[in-house]
PDB file of C-alpha atoms in Angstrom:
ATOM      1  CA  MET A 886      18.533 -18.935  21.566  1.00 82.00           C
ATOM      2  CA  GLU A 887      15.146 -20.451  21.386  1.00 84.00           C
ATOM      3  CA  ASN A 888      12.818 -21.055  18.907  1.00 88.00           C
ATOM      4  CA  THR A 889       9.961 -23.383  19.006  1.00 94.00           C
ATOM      5  CA  ARG A 890       6.457 -22.810  17.321  1.00 97.00           C
ATOM      6  CA  HIS A 891       3.413 -21.692  18.414  1.00 98.00           C
ATOM      7  CA  ASN A 892      -0.157 -23.496  17.290  1.00 98.00           C
ATOM      8  CA  ILE A 893      -2.298 -19.810  17.895  1.00 98.00           C
ATOM      9  CA  TRP A 894      -5.674 -21.517  18.027  1.00 98.00           C
ATOM     10  CA  LYS A 895      -6.929 -24.730  19.143  1.00 95.00           C
ATOM     11  CA  ASP A 896      -8.767 -27.610  18.033  1.00 93.00           C
ATOM     12  CA  GLY A 897     -12.058 -26.786  17.525  1.00 93.00           C
ATOM     13  CA  GLU A 898     -11.032 -22.944  17.056  1.00 96.00           C
ATOM     14  CA  TYR A 899      -9.944 -22.686  13.505  1.00 97.00           C
ATOM     15  CA  ASN A 900     -12.111 -23.952  10.337  1.00 94.00           C
ATOM     16  CA  TYR A 901     -10.779 -22.399   6.830  1.00 97.00           C
ATOM     17  CA  LYS A 902     -12.132 -24.417   3.883  1.00 95.00           C
ATOM     18  CA  ALA A 903      -9.208 -24.284   2.132  1.00 96.00           C
ATOM     19  CA  ALA A 904      -6.640 -24.917   5.311  1.00 97.00           C
ATOM     20  CA  TYR A 905      -5.385 -28.275   3.835  1.00 97.00           C
ATOM     21  CA  GLY A 906      -4.473 -29.388   7.804  1.00 96.00           C
ATOM     22  CA  PHE A 907      -2.422 -26.251   8.294  1.00 98.00           C
ATOM     23  CA  THR A 908      -2.812 -24.383  11.831  1.00 98.00           C
ATOM     24  CA  PRO A 909      -1.575 -20.352  11.698  1.00 98.00           C
ATOM     25  CA  ASN A 910       1.283 -20.104  14.294  1.00 98.00           C
ATOM     26  CA  ILE A 911       3.835 -18.041  15.639  1.00 98.00           C
ATOM     27  CA  ARG A 912       7.385 -18.642  15.387  1.00 98.00           C
ATOM     28  CA  SER A 913       9.723 -17.480  18.785  1.00 98.00           C
ATOM     29  CA  TYR A 914      13.234 -16.292  18.964  1.00 97.00           C
ATOM     30  CA  LEU A 915      13.666 -15.983  22.269  1.00 97.00           C
ATOM     31  CA  HIS A 916      16.367 -14.837  23.969  1.00 97.00           C
ATOM     32  CA  LYS A 917      17.596 -16.781  27.094  1.00 93.00           C
ATOM     33  CA  ASP A 918      17.698 -14.462  30.150  1.00 94.00           C
ATOM     34  CA  SER A 919      15.189 -13.672  32.624  1.00 91.00           C
ATOM     35  CA  LYS A 920      15.293 -10.381  30.861  1.00 95.00           C
ATOM     36  CA  LYS A 921      11.684  -8.574  30.389  1.00 96.00           C
ATOM     37  CA  ARG A 922      12.391  -7.937  26.226  1.00 98.00           C
ATOM     38  CA  ASP A 923       9.947  -5.649  23.882  1.00 98.00           C
ATOM     39  CA  ALA A 924       8.009  -8.392  21.381  1.00 98.00           C
ATOM     40  CA  PHE A 925       9.266  -7.787  17.754  1.00 98.00           C
ATOM     41  CA  LEU A 926       6.367  -9.934  15.759  1.00 98.00           C
ATOM     42  CA  VAL A 927       7.525 -10.809  11.665  1.00 98.00           C
ATOM     43  CA  ILE A 928       4.500 -11.012   9.398  1.00 98.00           C
ATOM     44  CA  PRO A 929       5.801 -11.997   5.869  1.00 98.00           C
ATOM     45  CA  GLY A 930       4.266 -11.012   2.569  1.00 98.00           C
ATOM     46  CA  GLY A 931       3.052 -12.946  -0.305  1.00 97.00           C
ATOM     47  CA  GLY A 932       0.173 -11.132  -2.003  1.00 98.00           C
ATOM     48  CA  TYR A 933      -1.865 -13.352   0.381  1.00 98.00           C
ATOM     49  CA  CYS A 934      -1.177 -16.675  -1.019  1.00 97.00           C
ATOM     50  CA  MET A 935       2.029 -17.917   0.607  1.00 97.00           C
ATOM     51  CA  CYS A 936       4.282 -16.445   3.420  1.00 98.00           C
ATOM     52  CA  VAL A 937       7.368 -15.896   1.491  1.00 97.00           C
ATOM     53  CA  PRO A 938      10.465 -17.034   4.254  1.00 96.00           C
ATOM     54  CA  SER A 939      12.553 -14.620   2.270  1.00 96.00           C
ATOM     55  CA  GLU A 940      10.900 -12.395   4.955  1.00 98.00           C
ATOM     56  CA  ALA A 941      10.328 -14.509   8.158  1.00 97.00           C
ATOM     57  CA  GLU A 942      13.611 -14.951   9.993  1.00 97.00           C
ATOM     58  CA  HIS A 943      15.782 -12.575   8.191  1.00 97.00           C
ATOM     59  CA  ILE A 944      14.220  -9.843   9.986  1.00 98.00           C
ATOM     60  CA  ALA A 945      13.396 -11.565  13.189  1.00 98.00           C
ATOM     61  CA  ARG A 946      17.131 -12.979  13.670  1.00 97.00           C
ATOM     62  CA  GLU A 947      17.695  -9.222  12.660  1.00 98.00           C
ATOM     63  CA  PHE A 948      16.150  -7.797  15.387  1.00 98.00           C
ATOM     64  CA  TYR A 949      16.382 -10.748  17.734  1.00 98.00           C
ATOM     65  CA  PHE A 950      19.807  -8.870  17.864  1.00 98.00           C
ATOM     66  CA  ARG A 951      18.635  -6.051  17.977  1.00 98.00           C
ATOM     67  CA  GLY A 952      17.649  -6.887  21.990  1.00 97.00           C
ATOM     68  CA  TYR A 953      13.986  -7.330  20.870  1.00 98.00           C
ATOM     69  CA  ASN A 954      12.700 -10.849  22.072  1.00 98.00           C
ATOM     70  CA  ALA A 955      11.082 -11.819  17.780  1.00 98.00           C
ATOM     71  CA  PHE A 956       7.765 -14.027  16.244  1.00 98.00           C
ATOM     72  CA  VAL A 957       7.050 -15.082  13.109  1.00 98.00           C
ATOM     73  CA  LEU A 958       3.781 -14.824  12.010  1.00 98.00           C
ATOM     74  CA  THR A 959       2.660 -17.727   9.713  1.00 98.00           C
ATOM     75  CA  TYR A 960      -1.471 -16.695   9.319  1.00 98.00           C
ATOM     76  CA  THR A 961      -3.544 -17.550   6.621  1.00 98.00           C
ATOM     77  CA  THR A 962      -3.082 -17.939   2.463  1.00 98.00           C
ATOM     78  CA  ASP A 963      -4.437 -19.503  -0.581  1.00 97.00           C
ATOM     79  CA  ILE A 964      -2.197 -20.036  -2.418  1.00 97.00           C
ATOM     80  CA  THR A 965      -4.742 -21.644  -5.150  1.00 96.00           C
ATOM     81  CA  MET A 966      -6.529 -18.561  -4.660  1.00 94.00           C
ATOM     82  CA  SER A 967     -10.155 -20.410  -4.557  1.00 94.00           C
ATOM     83  CA  VAL A 968     -11.323 -19.380  -1.042  1.00 96.00           C
ATOM     84  CA  PRO A 969     -11.657 -16.158  -0.640  1.00 97.00           C
ATOM     85  CA  LEU A 970      -9.871 -14.844   2.992  1.00 98.00           C
ATOM     86  CA  GLN A 971     -12.401 -12.628   3.914  1.00 97.00           C
ATOM     87  CA  ASN A 972     -11.110 -11.578   6.880  1.00 97.00           C
ATOM     88  CA  GLN A 973      -9.463 -14.834   8.053  1.00 98.00           C
ATOM     89  CA  PRO A 974      -5.439 -13.281   8.482  1.00 98.00           C
ATOM     90  CA  LEU A 975      -7.241 -10.561  10.132  1.00 98.00           C
ATOM     91  CA  LYS A 976      -8.624 -12.551  13.171  1.00 98.00           C
ATOM     92  CA  ASP A 977      -4.742 -14.834  13.017  1.00 98.00           C
ATOM     93  CA  ILE A 978      -2.910 -11.405  13.582  1.00 98.00           C
ATOM     94  CA  THR A 979      -5.131 -10.352  16.127  1.00 98.00           C
ATOM     95  CA  ARG A 980      -5.470 -13.467  17.818  1.00 98.00           C
ATOM     96  CA  ALA A 981      -2.001 -13.596  18.099  1.00 98.00           C
ATOM     97  CA  VAL A 982      -1.348 -10.359  19.255  1.00 98.00           C
ATOM     98  CA  ARG A 983      -3.890 -11.692  22.170  1.00 98.00           C
ATOM     99  CA  TYR A 984      -2.426 -14.443  22.328  1.00 98.00           C
ATOM    100  CA  LEU A 985       1.947 -12.934  22.658  1.00 98.00           C
ATOM    101  CA  LYS A 986       0.120 -10.619  25.623  1.00 98.00           C
ATOM    102  CA  SER A 987      -1.376 -13.253  27.834  1.00 98.00           C
ATOM    103  CA  ARG A 988       1.752 -15.078  27.602  1.00 98.00           C
ATOM    104  CA  SER A 989       4.110 -12.452  28.118  1.00 98.00           C
ATOM    105  CA  GLU A 990       5.709 -14.067  31.506  1.00 97.00           C
ATOM    106  CA  ASP A 991       6.388 -17.074  29.315  1.00 97.00           C
ATOM    107  CA  PHE A 992       8.155 -15.273  27.045  1.00 97.00           C
ATOM    108  CA  CYS A 993       9.960 -12.686  28.601  1.00 98.00           C
ATOM    109  CA  ILE A 994       8.242  -9.751  26.827  1.00 98.00           C
ATOM    110  CA  ASN A 995       6.682  -6.055  27.922  1.00 98.00           C
ATOM    111  CA  ALA A 996       2.627  -7.121  27.196  1.00 97.00           C
ATOM    112  CA  ASP A 997       2.287  -3.058  26.294  1.00 97.00           C
ATOM    113  CA  LYS A 998       5.513  -3.226  23.500  1.00 98.00           C
ATOM    114  CA  ILE A 999       4.730  -5.379  21.354  1.00 98.00           C
ATOM    115  CA  ILE A1000       5.964  -3.687  17.526  1.00 98.00           C
ATOM    116  CA  ILE A1001       4.260  -5.874  15.078  1.00 98.00           C
ATOM    117  CA  CYS A1002       6.517  -5.454  11.358  1.00 98.00           C
ATOM    118  CA  GLY A1003       5.025  -6.636   7.770  1.00 98.00           C
ATOM    119  CA  PHE A1004       5.673  -7.014   4.194  1.00 98.00           C
ATOM    120  CA  SER A1005       4.387  -6.429   1.687  1.00 98.00           C
ATOM    121  CA  ALA A1006       0.337  -7.703   2.014  1.00 98.00           C
ATOM    122  CA  GLY A1007       1.633  -8.585   5.277  1.00 98.00           C
ATOM    123  CA  ALA A1008       2.280  -4.703   5.898  1.00 98.00           C
ATOM    124  CA  HIS A1009      -1.373  -4.447   5.035  1.00 98.00           C
ATOM    125  CA  LEU A1010      -2.171  -7.012   7.319  1.00 98.00           C
ATOM    126  CA  CYS A1011      -0.174  -4.696   9.995  1.00 98.00           C
ATOM    127  CA  SER A1012      -2.484  -1.772   8.189  1.00 98.00           C
ATOM    128  CA  MET A1013      -5.860  -3.881   8.905  1.00 98.00           C
ATOM    129  CA  LEU A1014      -4.492  -4.112  12.510  1.00 98.00           C
ATOM    130  CA  ALA A1015      -3.683  -0.941  13.435  1.00 98.00           C
ATOM    131  CA  VAL A1016      -7.277   0.509  12.157  1.00 98.00           C
ATOM    132  CA  HIS A1017      -9.365  -2.051  13.526  1.00 98.00           C
ATOM    133  CA  PHE A1018      -7.640  -3.232  16.492  1.00 98.00           C
ATOM    134  CA  ASP A1019     -10.624  -2.544  18.332  1.00 95.00           C
ATOM    135  CA  GLU A1020     -13.693  -4.016  16.479  1.00 96.00           C
ATOM    136  CA  MET A1021     -12.239  -7.758  16.536  1.00 95.00           C
ATOM    137  CA  GLU A1022     -13.450 -10.407  18.947  1.00 96.00           C
ATOM    138  CA  ASP A1023     -12.196 -13.066  20.037  1.00 97.00           C
ATOM    139  CA  ILE A1024     -14.326 -16.393  20.561  1.00 96.00           C
ATOM    140  CA  ASN A1025     -11.685 -17.173  23.626  1.00 97.00           C
ATOM    141  CA  PRO A1026     -12.872 -14.906  26.286  1.00 97.00           C
ATOM    142  CA  GLU A1027     -10.606 -14.859  28.086  1.00 97.00           C
ATOM    143  CA  LEU A1028      -8.417 -13.547  24.983  1.00 98.00           C
ATOM    144  CA  ASN A1029     -10.482 -11.649  24.087  1.00 98.00           C
ATOM    145  CA  ARG A1030     -10.400  -9.085  26.867  1.00 97.00           C
ATOM    146  CA  ILE A1031      -7.110  -8.390  26.175  1.00 98.00           C
ATOM    147  CA  SER A1032      -6.458  -5.547  23.660  1.00 98.00           C
ATOM    148  CA  SER A1033      -5.165  -7.091  20.273  1.00 98.00           C
ATOM    149  CA  LYS A1034      -3.673  -3.165  19.647  1.00 98.00           C
ATOM    150  CA  PRO A1035      -0.117  -2.914  18.956  1.00 98.00           C
ATOM    151  CA  ALA A1036       2.137  -0.697  20.527  1.00 98.00           C
ATOM    152  CA  ALA A1037       3.177   0.205  16.870  1.00 98.00           C
ATOM    153  CA  ALA A1038       3.211  -1.495  12.866  1.00 98.00           C
ATOM    154  CA  ILE A1039       6.433  -1.284  10.813  1.00 98.00           C
ATOM    155  CA  LEU A1040       5.013  -1.614   6.807  1.00 98.00           C
ATOM    156  CA  CYS A1041       7.528  -2.390   4.004  1.00 98.00           C
ATOM    157  CA  TYR A1042       6.634  -1.645   0.611  1.00 98.00           C
ATOM    158  CA  PRO A1043       3.293  -1.995   2.054  1.00 98.00           C
ATOM    159  CA  VAL A1044      -0.153  -3.045  -0.060  1.00 98.00           C
ATOM    160  CA  ILE A1045      -2.783  -0.738   2.046  1.00 98.00           C
ATOM    161  CA  THR A1046      -5.539   0.625  -0.183  1.00 98.00           C
ATOM    162  CA  ALA A1047      -8.378  -1.856  -2.189  1.00 97.00           C
ATOM    163  CA  GLY A1048      -8.657   1.165  -4.071  1.00 95.00           C
ATOM    164  CA  GLU A1049      -7.035   3.114  -7.345  1.00 95.00           C
ATOM    165  CA  TYR A1050      -3.351   1.987  -6.456  1.00 96.00           C
ATOM    166  CA  THR A1051      -4.124  -0.968  -5.140  1.00 96.00           C
ATOM    167  CA  HIS A1052      -2.202  -4.830  -5.564  1.00 97.00           C
ATOM    168  CA  LYS A1053      -4.587  -6.462  -7.079  1.00 95.00           C
ATOM    169  CA  TYR A1054      -3.912  -9.777  -6.737  1.00 96.00           C
ATOM    170  CA  SER A1055      -3.730  -9.488  -2.821  1.00 97.00           C
ATOM    171  CA  ILE A1056      -7.316  -7.870  -2.843  1.00 97.00           C
ATOM    172  CA  GLN A1057      -8.119 -11.322  -5.040  1.00 96.00           C
ATOM    173  CA  ALA A1058      -7.124 -12.854  -2.273  1.00 97.00           C
ATOM    174  CA  LEU A1059      -8.735 -11.830   0.087  1.00 97.00           C
ATOM    175  CA  LEU A1060     -12.368 -10.767  -0.832  1.00 97.00           C
ATOM    176  CA  GLY A1061     -13.212 -12.958  -4.835  1.00 95.00           C
ATOM    177  CA  THR A1062     -13.321 -11.261  -7.745  1.00 93.00           C
ATOM    178  CA  ASN A1063     -16.083  -9.046  -7.228  1.00 94.00           C
ATOM    179  CA  PRO A1064     -16.322  -7.563  -3.388  1.00 96.00           C
ATOM    180  CA  SER A1065     -18.337  -4.284  -2.464  1.00 97.00           C
ATOM    181  CA  PRO A1066     -18.013  -0.957  -2.423  1.00 97.00           C
ATOM    182  CA  GLU A1067     -18.372  -1.941   1.583  1.00 98.00           C
ATOM    183  CA  ALA A1068     -15.345  -4.863   1.640  1.00 97.00           C
ATOM    184  CA  ILE A1069     -13.248  -2.178  -0.168  1.00 97.00           C
ATOM    185  CA  ASP A1070     -13.369   0.862   1.750  1.00 98.00           C
ATOM    186  CA  TYR A1071     -12.574  -1.509   4.957  1.00 98.00           C
ATOM    187  CA  PHE A1072      -9.703  -2.981   3.936  1.00 98.00           C
ATOM    188  CA  SER A1073      -8.583  -0.239   2.402  1.00 98.00           C
ATOM    189  CA  ALA A1074      -6.125   1.405   5.689  1.00 98.00           C
ATOM    190  CA  GLU A1075      -6.300   4.635   4.568  1.00 98.00           C
ATOM    191  CA  LYS A1076      -9.662   5.309   4.823  1.00 98.00           C
ATOM    192  CA  ASN A1077      -9.978   4.150   8.203  1.00 98.00           C
ATOM    193  CA  VAL A1078      -6.908   6.021  10.189  1.00 98.00           C
ATOM    194  CA  THR A1079      -8.183   7.532  13.195  1.00 98.00           C
ATOM    195  CA  SER A1080      -6.694   8.999  16.049  1.00 98.00           C
ATOM    196  CA  ALA A1081      -6.364   5.644  18.333  1.00 98.00           C
ATOM    197  CA  THR A1082      -4.005   3.563  15.462  1.00 98.00           C
ATOM    198  CA  PRO A1083      -0.266   3.125  16.947  1.00 98.00           C
ATOM    199  CA  PRO A1084       2.959   5.272  15.557  1.00 98.00           C
ATOM    200  CA  CYS A1085       3.502   4.157  11.912  1.00 98.00           C
ATOM    201  CA  PHE A1086       7.262   3.842  10.088  1.00 98.00           C
ATOM    202  CA  ILE A1087       6.540   3.012   6.579  1.00 98.00           C
ATOM    203  CA  TRP A1088       9.084   2.522   3.828  1.00 98.00           C
ATOM    204  CA  GLN A1089       9.430   1.568  -0.328  1.00 98.00           C
ATOM    205  CA  THR A1090      10.928   2.225  -3.261  1.00 98.00           C
ATOM    206  CA  GLU A1091       9.837   4.540  -5.498  1.00 98.00           C
ATOM    207  CA  ASP A1092      10.061   2.937  -8.489  1.00 96.00           C
ATOM    208  CA  ASP A1093       8.562  -0.465  -6.781  1.00 97.00           C
ATOM    209  CA  ASN A1094       6.458  -1.830  -9.571  1.00 94.00           C
ATOM    210  CA  VAL A1095       4.193  -4.485  -7.786  1.00 97.00           C
ATOM    211  CA  VAL A1096       3.112  -1.773  -5.225  1.00 98.00           C
ATOM    212  CA  PRO A1097       2.490   1.016  -6.538  1.00 97.00           C
ATOM    213  CA  VAL A1098       4.569   3.612  -3.956  1.00 98.00           C
ATOM    214  CA  GLU A1099       0.818   5.856  -3.528  1.00 98.00           C
ATOM    215  CA  ASN A1100      -0.110   3.109  -1.286  1.00 98.00           C
ATOM    216  CA  SER A1101       2.749   4.685   1.614  1.00 98.00           C
ATOM    217  CA  TYR A1102       1.636   7.827   0.706  1.00 98.00           C
ATOM    218  CA  LEU A1103      -1.497   7.614   1.227  1.00 98.00           C
ATOM    219  CA  MET A1104      -1.478   5.244   4.156  1.00 98.00           C
ATOM    220  CA  ALA A1105       0.965   8.546   5.646  1.00 98.00           C
ATOM    221  CA  GLN A1106      -1.035  10.940   4.472  1.00 98.00           C
ATOM    222  CA  ALA A1107      -3.912   9.677   6.756  1.00 98.00           C
ATOM    223  CA  LEU A1108      -1.521   9.100   9.712  1.00 98.00           C
ATOM    224  CA  ARG A1109      -1.022  13.342   9.601  1.00 98.00           C
ATOM    225  CA  LYS A1110      -4.602  14.249   8.920  1.00 98.00           C
ATOM    226  CA  ALA A1111      -5.457  11.762  12.688  1.00 98.00           C
ATOM    227  CA  GLY A1112      -2.761  13.114  13.890  1.00 98.00           C
ATOM    228  CA  VAL A1113      -0.678   9.554  14.129  1.00 98.00           C
ATOM    229  CA  LYS A1114       3.283   9.592  15.258  1.00 98.00           C
ATOM    230  CA  PHE A1115       5.328   8.362  11.440  1.00 98.00           C
ATOM    231  CA  SER A1116       8.114   8.129   9.570  1.00 98.00           C
ATOM    232  CA  HIS A1117       7.891   7.862   5.791  1.00 98.00           C
ATOM    233  CA  HIS A1118      10.516   6.440   4.417  1.00 98.00           C
ATOM    234  CA  VAL A1119      10.703   6.231   0.417  1.00 98.00           C
ATOM    235  CA  PHE A1120      13.972   5.505  -1.391  1.00 98.00           C
ATOM    236  CA  PRO A1121      14.872   5.856  -5.118  1.00 97.00           C
ATOM    237  CA  THR A1122      15.318   2.489  -5.893  1.00 97.00           C
ATOM    238  CA  GLY A1123      15.157  -1.149  -5.610  1.00 97.00           C
ATOM    239  CA  PHE A1124      13.055  -3.951  -6.817  1.00 96.00           C
ATOM    240  CA  HIS A1125       9.544  -5.379  -4.894  1.00 97.00           C
ATOM    241  CA  GLY A1126      10.584  -7.604  -1.835  1.00 96.00           C
ATOM    242  CA  LEU A1127      13.295  -6.225  -0.686  1.00 97.00           C
ATOM    243  CA  SER A1128      13.304  -7.572   2.755  1.00 98.00           C
ATOM    244  CA  LEU A1129      16.461  -6.518   4.203  1.00 98.00           C
ATOM    245  CA  PRO A1130      19.232  -6.294   1.328  1.00 97.00           C
ATOM    246  CA  ASN A1131      22.227  -6.984   3.345  1.00 97.00           C
ATOM    247  CA  PRO A1132      24.471 -10.207   1.438  1.00 96.00           C
ATOM    248  CA  ASP A1133      22.748 -12.784   3.386  1.00 95.00           C
ATOM    249  CA  PHE A1134      19.839 -11.843   1.974  1.00 95.00           C
ATOM    250  CA  PHE A1135      20.886 -12.036  -1.841  1.00 96.00           C
ATOM    251  CA  ALA A1136      23.171 -15.697  -0.938  1.00 95.00           C
ATOM    252  CA  GLY A1137      20.102 -16.893   0.041  1.00 92.00           C
ATOM    253  CA  ASN A1138      21.401 -17.492   3.689  1.00 89.00           C
ATOM    254  CA  PHE A1139      17.558 -17.619   5.177  1.00 83.00           C
ATOM    255  CA  GLU A1140      16.156 -20.096   6.861  1.00 82.00           C
ATOM    256  CA  GLY A1141      12.514 -19.861   7.539  1.00 83.00           C
ATOM    257  CA  LYS A1142      11.110 -22.407   4.850  1.00 92.00           C
ATOM    258  CA  TYR A1143       7.988 -23.472   7.754  1.00 96.00           C
ATOM    259  CA  THR A1144       6.202 -20.506   6.502  1.00 97.00           C
ATOM    260  CA  LEU A1145       5.468 -22.292   3.119  1.00 96.00           C
ATOM    261  CA  GLU A1146       3.653 -25.282   5.179  1.00 97.00           C
ATOM    262  CA  GLN A1147       0.462 -24.083   4.123  1.00 97.00           C
ATOM    263  CA  VAL A1148       1.428 -23.793   0.511  1.00 97.00           C
ATOM    264  CA  GLU A1149       3.391 -26.545   0.658  1.00 96.00           C
ATOM    265  CA  ASN A1150       0.122 -29.008   1.917  1.00 97.00           C
ATOM    266  CA  ALA A1151      -2.120 -27.273  -1.397  1.00 97.00           C
ATOM    267  CA  ILE A1152      -0.210 -28.100  -4.003  1.00 96.00           C
ATOM    268  CA  ASP A1153      -0.131 -31.312  -2.394  1.00 96.00           C
ATOM    269  CA  ASN A1154      -3.385 -31.118  -2.813  1.00 96.00           C
ATOM    270  CA  VAL A1155      -3.999 -30.208  -5.820  1.00 96.00           C
ATOM    271  CA  ARG A1156      -1.068 -32.591  -7.382  1.00 94.00           C
ATOM    272  CA  LYS A1157      -3.541 -35.547  -5.720  1.00 94.00           C
ATOM    273  CA  GLY A1158      -6.601 -33.797  -7.696  1.00 93.00           C
ATOM    274  CA  SER A1159      -8.271 -33.061  -4.059  1.00 95.00           C
ATOM    275  CA  SER A1160      -7.960 -29.832  -3.851  1.00 94.00           C
ATOM    276  CA  ILE A1161     -10.993 -27.605  -3.584  1.00 94.00           C
ATOM    277  CA  ASP A1162     -12.610 -25.385  -5.963  1.00 93.00           C
ATOM    278  CA  VAL A1163      -9.650 -24.794  -7.795  1.00 94.00           C
ATOM    279  CA  SER A1164     -10.486 -24.372 -11.970  1.00 90.00           C
ATOM    280  CA  GLU A1165      -8.958 -26.808 -13.722  1.00 91.00           C
ATOM    281  CA  GLU A1166      -7.016 -23.697 -15.384  1.00 92.00           C
ATOM    282  CA  ARG A1167      -5.455 -22.527 -11.938  1.00 93.00           C
ATOM    283  CA  VAL A1168      -4.352 -25.734 -11.113  1.00 94.00           C
ATOM    284  CA  GLN A1169      -2.334 -26.774 -13.875  1.00 93.00           C
ATOM    285  CA  GLU A1170      -0.614 -22.774 -13.587  1.00 92.00           C
ATOM    286  CA  LEU A1171       0.036 -23.840 -10.332  1.00 94.00           C
ATOM    287  CA  ILE A1172       1.479 -27.626 -10.807  1.00 91.00           C
ATOM    288  CA  GLU A1173       3.509 -25.538 -13.833  1.00 90.00           C
ATOM    289  CA  GLN A1174       4.446 -22.754 -10.990  1.00 88.00           C
ATOM    290  CA  PHE A1175       6.076 -25.797  -8.440  1.00 89.00           C
ATOM    291  CA  ASP A1176       7.452 -28.066 -11.377  1.00 84.00           C
ATOM    292  CA  LYS A1177       9.960 -25.407 -12.399  1.00 74.00           C
ATOM    293  CA  GLU A1178      10.478 -22.974  -8.852  1.00 69.00           C
ATOM    294  CA  GLU A1179      14.181 -21.964  -9.824  1.00 71.00           C
ATOM    295  CA  ASP A1180      17.245 -20.846  -6.732  1.00 73.00           C
ATOM    296  CA  MET A1181      17.391 -17.170  -7.124  1.00 74.00           C
ATOM    297  CA  SER A1182      20.487 -17.169  -4.485  1.00 83.00           C
ATOM    298  CA  VAL A1183      24.358 -15.981  -5.697  1.00 89.00           C
ATOM    299  CA  PRO A1184      27.527 -16.946  -4.880  1.00 90.00           C
ATOM    300  CA  GLU A1185      28.650 -15.255  -2.104  1.00 92.00           C
ATOM    301  CA  ASP A1186      30.910 -12.574  -3.691  1.00 92.00           C
ATOM    302  CA  GLU A1187      28.267 -11.886  -6.011  1.00 95.00           C
ATOM    303  CA  ALA A1188      25.977 -11.450  -3.231  1.00 96.00           C
ATOM    304  CA  GLN A1189      27.851  -9.239  -1.475  1.00 96.00           C
ATOM    305  CA  LYS A1190      28.716  -6.915  -5.128  1.00 96.00           C
ATOM    306  CA  ILE A1191      24.294  -6.344  -4.954  1.00 97.00           C
ATOM    307  CA  ALA A1192      24.473  -5.523  -1.312  1.00 97.00           C
ATOM    308  CA  ALA A1193      26.220  -2.508  -2.044  1.00 97.00           C
ATOM    309  CA  THR A1194      24.122  -1.124  -4.120  1.00 97.00           C
ATOM    310  CA  TYR A1195      21.611  -1.256  -1.578  1.00 97.00           C
ATOM    311  CA  LYS A1196      22.799   0.348   0.997  1.00 97.00           C
ATOM    312  CA  ASP A1197      20.876   3.289   2.121  1.00 98.00           C
ATOM    313  CA  ILE A1198      18.192   0.416   2.024  1.00 98.00           C
ATOM    314  CA  GLN A1199      19.867  -1.476   4.894  1.00 98.00           C
ATOM    315  CA  SER A1200      19.682   1.064   7.325  1.00 98.00           C
ATOM    316  CA  TRP A1201      15.559   0.626   7.326  1.00 98.00           C
ATOM    317  CA  PRO A1202      15.675  -1.918  10.621  1.00 98.00           C
ATOM    318  CA  GLU A1203      18.401   1.276  12.315  1.00 98.00           C
ATOM    319  CA  LEU A1204      16.171   3.752  11.337  1.00 98.00           C
ATOM    320  CA  ALA A1205      12.667   2.291  12.619  1.00 98.00           C
ATOM    321  CA  CYS A1206      14.643   1.443  15.923  1.00 98.00           C
ATOM    322  CA  SER A1207      15.208   4.848  16.020  1.00 98.00           C
ATOM    323  CA  PHE A1208      11.140   5.265  15.297  1.00 98.00           C
ATOM    324  CA  LEU A1209      10.573   3.496  18.340  1.00 98.00           C
ATOM    325  CA  ASN A1210      12.937   4.278  20.710  1.00 97.00           C
ATOM    326  CA  LYS A1211      11.139   8.286  20.385  1.00 97.00           C
ATOM    327  CA  VAL A1212       7.522   7.124  20.389  1.00 97.00           C
ATOM    328  CA  LEU A1213       6.992   4.124  22.425  1.00 94.00           C
ATOM    329  CA  ASP A1214       9.518   5.804  25.820  1.00 76.00           C
TER     330      ASP A1214
END
């Protein structure tokens, strides 16, 4: 497996105020052969405060071994929640898709078969690209000529709406504490679905206590109304953030800590007193949070037992691949 990092913005193109030296990037997981493959771009969640590692390489490797050339996008987030992100993450994912298409020969991928797969806030970001791809311009003239439309979107326990059933902290990180009605409408994917929206595979658990299950229903209903192909799966039980709940997940047997680069840089600046526009209250919250981080993984035998209770949810990659085979042929 070839595994390399690629910054998606050139010097002078990226200027998010609270980046703390971070540049959005993709990490590739490529087969070492000359066969052209469909591309699978993973977008981790994390409430737009971070890109969590458990939804990064763990997923990219799963689809790599299913025959894709896989990628993980580490996009702009803000753990301090002090500088509203606005549409910077959307610019990142738009640039990432165009970047992959522009280098399809280098990455040995089919440029017209790029699937995006997001989790929670990452799924919100995927849904934003799915409904706004034709509105997003790139400052690079050559890339701007390339469509940023993905072939399909996989939305895992997604934040969809910025309205009644939203995950308020994700929207706060994006838009601040007092967003305009126009911004709420724009960042509510269900209000922007059209017949041009790519096919979507959606899954969530009915008792998700972080992102209400109504989010996935809102998207499914909007897709149906617009005549867009979709598949919608609601599993009866399971906590938010399950990623792919196999034994490796519960044992913590996955890499991908690289997705925390911006968070680590921000926390370093918080501790040094050089962070940007962060309230003293938030400074103390962050110091306490990152001083007492706990390892939530469990021993291998216990991981096996826990994973066995999520056999139904472990099926989602297979279900997603079956859906993709039908809608992309």
